[in-house]
Amino acid sequence: MSKQLEKGVFITGTDTGVGKTFAAAALVKRLKAHYWKPVQTGPEEEHDAPEIQRLSCIETDQILPCLYSFPDPLSPHEAAKRVKQKIEFGHFKLPDIKSKEFLVVEGAGGVMVPLDDRHMMLDLMAQLELPALIVARSGLGTINHTLLTITALRNRGVKLAGVILNGPENKANLEAIEQYGKTEVLAELPFCTDVTPESLGSLMPRLDRVAQYFGRE
Ligand SMILES: Nc1ncnc2c1ncn2[C@@H]1O[C@H](COP(=O)(O)OP(=O)(O)OP(=O)(O)O)[C@@H](O)[C@H]1O
Ligand SMILES: C[C@H](N)[C@H](N)CCCCCC(=O)O
Ligand SMILES: [Mg+2]
């Protein structure tokens, strides 16, 4: 597997609630990375960064502050409107991290979630010049959702690192996504009855190929 010397990876998904935060927590732990959620929507008790820290046990200074956070659990463009604010797309810049450090960035929802009247989540990936890693459900319906997501990313010129399948093992869906998506499923994360630092820790070997891809074994 060729090593990609990237500053980080943008964790996106086929939907909201597919496990981007769950996978990002595992990746932050396995890659010893920093975490950044540029745009957060929803009430504080549902924010992703605290869940990342709870599960990965990374230091507080490894979690970078959101650029935008809005209280309503909605698409960022709408959540901003509800509080009479607008997202200034030009403000999104890759945060300064040291040369040997690595950044796991998590989007909100899927790739075509609007940020303002013109820009979507996939435009943010392009602006940050980070490769995308798609978190997808493993079960029925995921082939279509994942191939649509891949197509949207490629049409926007976003580099695709691969896919993480989240949920019960499904070999047929994995093979279909690799064949028709011309990509690799770099990790399969099982359903964990208890979402704890311990259960997350047991998943580390499953992320070895992601670590190899980014040269962060
Ligand atoms: N493999 C898993 N095993 C058990 N629970 C999981 C797993 N993956 C995700 N979950 C749970 O499913 C819920 C949604 O997951 P998560 O918050 O990671 O989704 P998300 O894609 O980050 O959503 P959002 O778009 O809101 O950021 C959470 O309660 C999470 O703990
Ligand atoms: C509120 C939720 N947890 C996410 N932060 C935002 C998801 C936006 C989804 C928009 C859409 O695709 O309809
Ligand atoms: Mg999340």
Tab-separated table of C-alpha atoms and ligand atoms in Angstrom:
chain	number	residue	atom	x	y	z
A	1	MET	CA	0.000	0.000	0.000
A	2	SER	CA	1.521	3.366	-0.993
A	3	LYS	CA	1.993	5.807	1.893
A	4	GLN	CA	0.229	9.142	1.501
A	5	LEU	CA	2.039	12.061	3.161
A	6	GLU	CA	-1.019	14.086	4.116
A	7	LYS	CA	-1.511	16.642	6.901
A	8	GLY	CA	-4.711	14.906	7.839
A	9	VAL	CA	-7.928	13.271	6.742
A	10	PHE	CA	-11.504	14.543	6.423
A	11	ILE	CA	-13.940	12.065	7.948
A	12	THR	CA	-17.204	12.280	6.043
A	13	GLY	CA	-20.123	9.894	5.839
A	14	THR	CA	-23.022	8.672	3.783
A	15	ASP	CA	-25.381	10.344	6.243
A	16	THR	CA	-25.662	11.915	9.654
A	17	GLY	CA	-25.576	9.353	12.432
A	18	VAL	CA	-23.563	6.770	10.440
A	19	GLY	CA	-20.683	6.711	12.923
A	20	LYS	CA	-18.290	9.490	11.820
A	21	THR	CA	-17.585	10.449	15.446
A	22	PHE	CA	-17.265	6.815	16.514
A	23	ALA	CA	-14.774	6.152	13.691
A	24	ALA	CA	-12.997	9.476	14.222
A	25	ALA	CA	-12.446	8.655	17.903
A	26	ALA	CA	-10.909	5.321	16.929
A	27	LEU	CA	-8.729	7.022	14.316
A	28	VAL	CA	-7.580	9.796	16.654
A	29	LYS	CA	-6.497	7.136	19.135
A	30	ARG	CA	-4.835	4.833	16.560
A	31	LEU	CA	-3.088	7.634	14.618
A	32	LYS	CA	-2.251	9.716	17.717
A	33	ALA	CA	-3.886	12.629	15.945
A	34	HIS	CA	-5.523	15.966	16.667
A	35	TYR	CA	-9.285	16.359	16.153
A	36	TRP	CA	-11.207	19.228	14.597
A	37	LYS	CA	-14.940	19.625	13.994
A	38	PRO	CA	-15.067	22.845	11.946
A	39	VAL	CA	-18.862	23.144	12.051
A	40	GLN	CA	-20.992	21.718	14.875
A	41	THR	CA	-24.770	21.927	15.045
A	42	GLY	CA	-27.023	20.787	17.870
A	43	PRO	CA	-27.196	21.279	21.631
A	44	GLU	CA	-23.985	21.160	23.678
A	45	GLU	CA	-24.844	17.782	25.208
A	46	GLU	CA	-24.805	16.275	21.697
A	47	HIS	CA	-21.481	17.820	20.573
A	48	ASP	CA	-18.910	15.509	19.013
A	49	ALA	CA	-15.661	16.803	20.528
A	50	PRO	CA	-16.488	15.718	24.118
A	51	GLU	CA	-17.424	12.256	22.802
A	52	ILE	CA	-14.109	12.081	20.951
A	53	GLN	CA	-12.245	12.898	24.154
A	54	ARG	CA	-14.349	10.467	26.219
A	55	LEU	CA	-13.688	7.572	23.872
A	56	SER	CA	-10.113	8.264	22.716
A	57	CYS	CA	-8.790	9.733	25.991
A	58	ILE	CA	-6.674	12.204	24.014
A	59	GLU	CA	-5.421	15.371	25.715
A	60	THR	CA	-7.596	18.479	25.605
A	61	ASP	CA	-4.974	20.328	23.576
A	62	GLN	CA	-5.339	17.695	20.850
A	63	ILE	CA	-8.916	18.882	20.260
A	64	LEU	CA	-9.116	22.080	18.225
A	65	PRO	CA	-12.041	24.479	18.713
A	66	CYS	CA	-14.987	24.540	16.309
A	67	LEU	CA	-15.069	27.520	13.966
A	68	TYR	CA	-18.890	27.543	13.989
A	69	SER	CA	-21.358	26.051	16.477
A	70	PHE	CA	-25.123	26.557	16.265
A	71	PRO	CA	-27.727	25.277	18.760
A	72	ASP	CA	-30.287	23.788	16.398
A	73	PRO	CA	-29.649	20.161	15.300
A	74	LEU	CA	-29.999	21.026	11.611
A	75	SER	CA	-27.979	21.444	8.444
A	76	PRO	CA	-25.324	24.123	9.098
A	77	HIS	CA	-26.767	26.553	6.542
A	78	GLU	CA	-30.185	26.388	8.246
A	79	ALA	CA	-28.869	26.271	11.804
A	80	ALA	CA	-26.908	29.475	11.093
A	81	LYS	CA	-30.000	31.141	9.603
A	82	ARG	CA	-32.057	30.261	12.701
A	83	VAL	CA	-29.724	32.413	14.814
A	84	LYS	CA	-29.402	35.107	12.134
A	85	GLN	CA	-25.794	34.233	11.324
A	86	LYS	CA	-24.012	33.172	8.148
A	87	ILE	CA	-21.058	30.858	7.666
A	88	GLU	CA	-18.155	32.734	6.016
A	89	PHE	CA	-16.705	29.986	3.842
A	90	GLY	CA	-13.461	31.891	3.330
A	91	HIS	CA	-12.745	31.625	7.071
A	92	PHE	CA	-12.102	27.870	6.852
A	93	LYS	CA	-8.325	27.314	6.889
A	94	LEU	CA	-6.427	24.223	7.966
A	95	PRO	CA	-5.372	24.899	11.571
A	96	ASP	CA	-1.626	25.183	12.256
A	97	ILE	CA	-0.303	21.918	13.616
A	98	LYS	CA	3.324	20.825	13.972
A	99	SER	CA	4.961	19.005	11.061
A	100	LYS	CA	4.798	15.554	12.634
A	101	GLU	CA	1.212	15.962	13.808
A	102	PHE	CA	-1.862	14.701	11.975
A	103	LEU	CA	-5.385	16.136	11.871
A	104	VAL	CA	-8.621	14.158	11.877
A	105	VAL	CA	-11.346	16.537	10.669
A	106	GLU	CA	-15.008	15.558	11.020
A	107	GLY	CA	-17.736	16.980	8.819
A	108	ALA	CA	-21.381	17.442	9.726
A	109	GLY	CA	-23.723	14.987	8.038
A	110	GLY	CA	-22.829	13.900	4.513
A	111	VAL	CA	-20.854	15.415	1.618
A	112	MET	CA	-23.574	17.615	0.110
A	113	VAL	CA	-24.681	19.259	3.315
A	114	PRO	CA	-24.932	23.011	2.609
A	115	LEU	CA	-22.767	25.491	4.516
A	116	ASP	CA	-24.013	28.699	2.844
A	117	ASP	CA	-25.842	29.666	-0.365
A	118	ARG	CA	-23.060	28.252	-2.570
A	119	HIS	CA	-20.780	25.926	-0.629
A	120	MET	CA	-21.266	22.405	0.672
A	121	MET	CA	-19.266	20.074	2.900
A	122	LEU	CA	-17.388	18.683	-0.133
A	123	ASP	CA	-16.251	22.214	-1.030
A	124	LEU	CA	-14.774	22.468	2.462
A	125	MET	CA	-12.811	19.254	1.878
A	126	ALA	CA	-11.485	20.720	-1.367
A	127	GLN	CA	-10.592	24.030	0.317
A	128	LEU	CA	-8.720	22.262	3.146
A	129	GLU	CA	-7.001	20.034	0.557
A	130	LEU	CA	-7.553	16.925	2.665
A	131	PRO	CA	-8.398	13.445	1.393
A	132	ALA	CA	-11.817	12.124	2.377
A	133	LEU	CA	-12.454	8.917	4.301
A	134	ILE	CA	-16.108	7.870	4.022
A	135	VAL	CA	-17.853	6.229	6.976
A	136	ALA	CA	-20.738	4.102	5.689
A	137	ARG	CA	-23.218	1.728	7.265
A	138	SER	CA	-22.434	-1.914	6.485
A	139	GLY	CA	-25.991	-3.048	5.831
A	140	LEU	CA	-28.684	-2.939	3.157
A	141	GLY	CA	-28.850	0.409	1.353
A	142	THR	CA	-25.213	1.290	1.846
A	143	ILE	CA	-24.050	0.395	-1.686
A	144	ASN	CA	-26.156	3.139	-3.258
A	145	HIS	CA	-25.418	5.712	-0.562
A	146	THR	CA	-21.685	5.025	-0.679
A	147	LEU	CA	-21.407	5.063	-4.492
A	148	LEU	CA	-23.395	8.337	-4.608
A	149	THR	CA	-21.044	9.815	-2.010
A	150	ILE	CA	-17.960	8.640	-3.934
A	151	THR	CA	-19.344	10.089	-7.170
A	152	ALA	CA	-20.021	13.463	-5.571
A	153	LEU	CA	-16.512	13.614	-4.092
A	154	ARG	CA	-14.826	12.648	-7.364
A	155	ASN	CA	-16.909	15.136	-9.354
A	156	ARG	CA	-15.635	17.836	-6.949
A	157	GLY	CA	-12.049	16.644	-7.310
A	158	VAL	CA	-11.717	15.536	-3.682
A	159	LYS	CA	-9.157	12.774	-3.179
A	160	LEU	CA	-10.719	9.621	-1.696
A	161	ALA	CA	-8.600	7.645	0.753
A	162	GLY	CA	-11.233	4.939	1.069
A	163	VAL	CA	-14.212	3.732	3.058
A	164	ILE	CA	-14.801	2.562	6.614
A	165	LEU	CA	-17.766	0.177	6.972
A	166	ASN	CA	-19.495	0.575	10.312
A	167	GLY	CA	-21.739	-2.214	11.607
A	168	PRO	CA	-22.139	-5.975	11.319
A	169	GLU	CA	-19.734	-7.609	8.843
A	170	ASN	CA	-21.123	-7.687	5.290
A	171	LYS	CA	-18.699	-9.178	2.769
A	172	ALA	CA	-21.008	-8.759	-0.230
A	173	ASN	CA	-21.498	-5.016	0.419
A	174	LEU	CA	-17.762	-4.574	1.000
A	175	GLU	CA	-16.950	-6.243	-2.331
A	176	ALA	CA	-19.615	-4.249	-4.202
A	177	ILE	CA	-18.362	-0.933	-2.807
A	178	GLU	CA	-14.757	-1.783	-3.719
A	179	GLN	CA	-15.673	-3.059	-7.197
A	180	TYR	CA	-18.163	-0.409	-8.311
A	181	GLY	CA	-16.612	2.417	-6.307
A	182	LYS	CA	-13.059	1.602	-7.434
A	183	THR	CA	-11.903	2.238	-3.884
A	184	GLU	CA	-10.780	0.287	-0.820
A	185	VAL	CA	-12.626	-0.493	2.356
A	186	LEU	CA	-9.738	0.304	4.699
A	187	ALA	CA	-11.484	-0.775	7.887
A	188	GLU	CA	-14.553	-2.582	9.173
A	189	LEU	CA	-15.837	-1.493	12.589
A	190	PRO	CA	-18.250	-3.886	14.320
A	191	PHE	CA	-21.303	-2.851	16.297
A	192	CYS	CA	-20.247	-2.432	19.948
A	193	THR	CA	-22.894	-3.134	22.564
A	194	ASP	CA	-21.153	-0.690	24.904
A	195	VAL	CA	-19.486	2.403	23.409
A	196	THR	CA	-16.669	2.865	25.886
A	197	PRO	CA	-12.934	3.713	25.794
A	198	GLU	CA	-12.288	0.017	26.373
A	199	SER	CA	-14.474	-1.221	23.488
A	200	LEU	CA	-12.953	1.446	21.244
A	201	GLY	CA	-9.470	0.367	22.312
A	202	SER	CA	-10.212	-3.201	21.232
A	203	LEU	CA	-10.765	-1.945	17.676
A	204	MET	CA	-7.245	-0.553	17.203
A	205	PRO	CA	-5.896	-3.479	15.089
A	206	ARG	CA	-8.780	-2.940	12.690
A	207	LEU	CA	-7.332	0.474	11.802
A	208	ASP	CA	-3.884	-0.786	10.867
A	209	ARG	CA	-4.513	-0.336	7.134
A	210	VAL	CA	-5.631	3.256	7.647
A	211	ALA	CA	-2.474	3.866	9.674
A	212	GLN	CA	-0.379	2.291	6.899
A	213	TYR	CA	-2.167	4.400	4.257
A	214	PHE	CA	-1.148	7.583	6.059
A	215	GLY	CA	2.263	6.283	7.069
A	216	ARG	CA	1.383	6.494	10.764
A	217	GLU	CA	1.844	2.906	11.786
B	1	LIG	N1	-19.989	0.635	15.669
B	1	LIG	C1	-20.820	1.176	16.578
B	1	LIG	N2	-21.245	0.436	17.643
B	1	LIG	C2	-22.104	0.956	18.544
B	1	LIG	N3	-22.612	2.212	18.489
B	1	LIG	C3	-22.208	2.982	17.441
B	1	LIG	C4	-21.305	2.517	16.450
B	1	LIG	N4	-21.101	3.525	15.548
B	1	LIG	C5	-21.850	4.561	15.968
B	1	LIG	N5	-22.506	4.258	17.115
B	1	LIG	C6	-23.438	5.122	17.862
B	1	LIG	O1	-24.400	5.629	16.926
B	1	LIG	C7	-24.688	7.011	17.216
B	1	LIG	C8	-24.315	7.870	15.987
B	1	LIG	O2	-22.912	7.736	15.760
B	1	LIG	P1	-22.027	9.037	15.540
B	1	LIG	O3	-22.348	10.093	16.525
B	1	LIG	O4	-20.600	8.603	15.442
B	1	LIG	O5	-22.566	9.503	14.099
B	1	LIG	P2	-22.070	10.727	13.245
B	1	LIG	O6	-22.014	10.287	11.833
B	1	LIG	O7	-20.840	11.303	13.841
B	1	LIG	O8	-23.272	11.785	13.404
B	1	LIG	P3	-23.225	13.393	13.128
B	1	LIG	O9	-23.524	13.570	11.669
B	1	LIG	O10	-24.291	13.902	14.023
B	1	LIG	O11	-21.858	13.893	13.513
B	1	LIG	C9	-23.855	7.373	18.450
B	1	LIG	O12	-24.655	7.177	19.616
B	1	LIG	C10	-22.734	6.344	18.434
B	1	LIG	O13	-22.202	6.075	19.727
B	2	LIG	C1	-27.567	17.598	13.675
B	2	LIG	C2	-26.707	16.465	13.151
B	2	LIG	N1	-26.156	15.742	14.299
B	2	LIG	C3	-25.552	16.994	12.283
B	2	LIG	N2	-24.655	17.781	13.122
B	2	LIG	C4	-26.004	17.817	11.106
B	2	LIG	C5	-26.617	16.955	10.044
B	2	LIG	C6	-27.074	17.750	8.845
B	2	LIG	C7	-27.819	16.874	7.850
B	2	LIG	C8	-28.454	17.687	6.744
B	2	LIG	C9	-29.153	16.780	5.726
B	2	LIG	O1	-28.455	15.984	5.042
B	2	LIG	O2	-30.407	16.790	5.678
B	3	MG	MG	-20.389	13.162	14.627
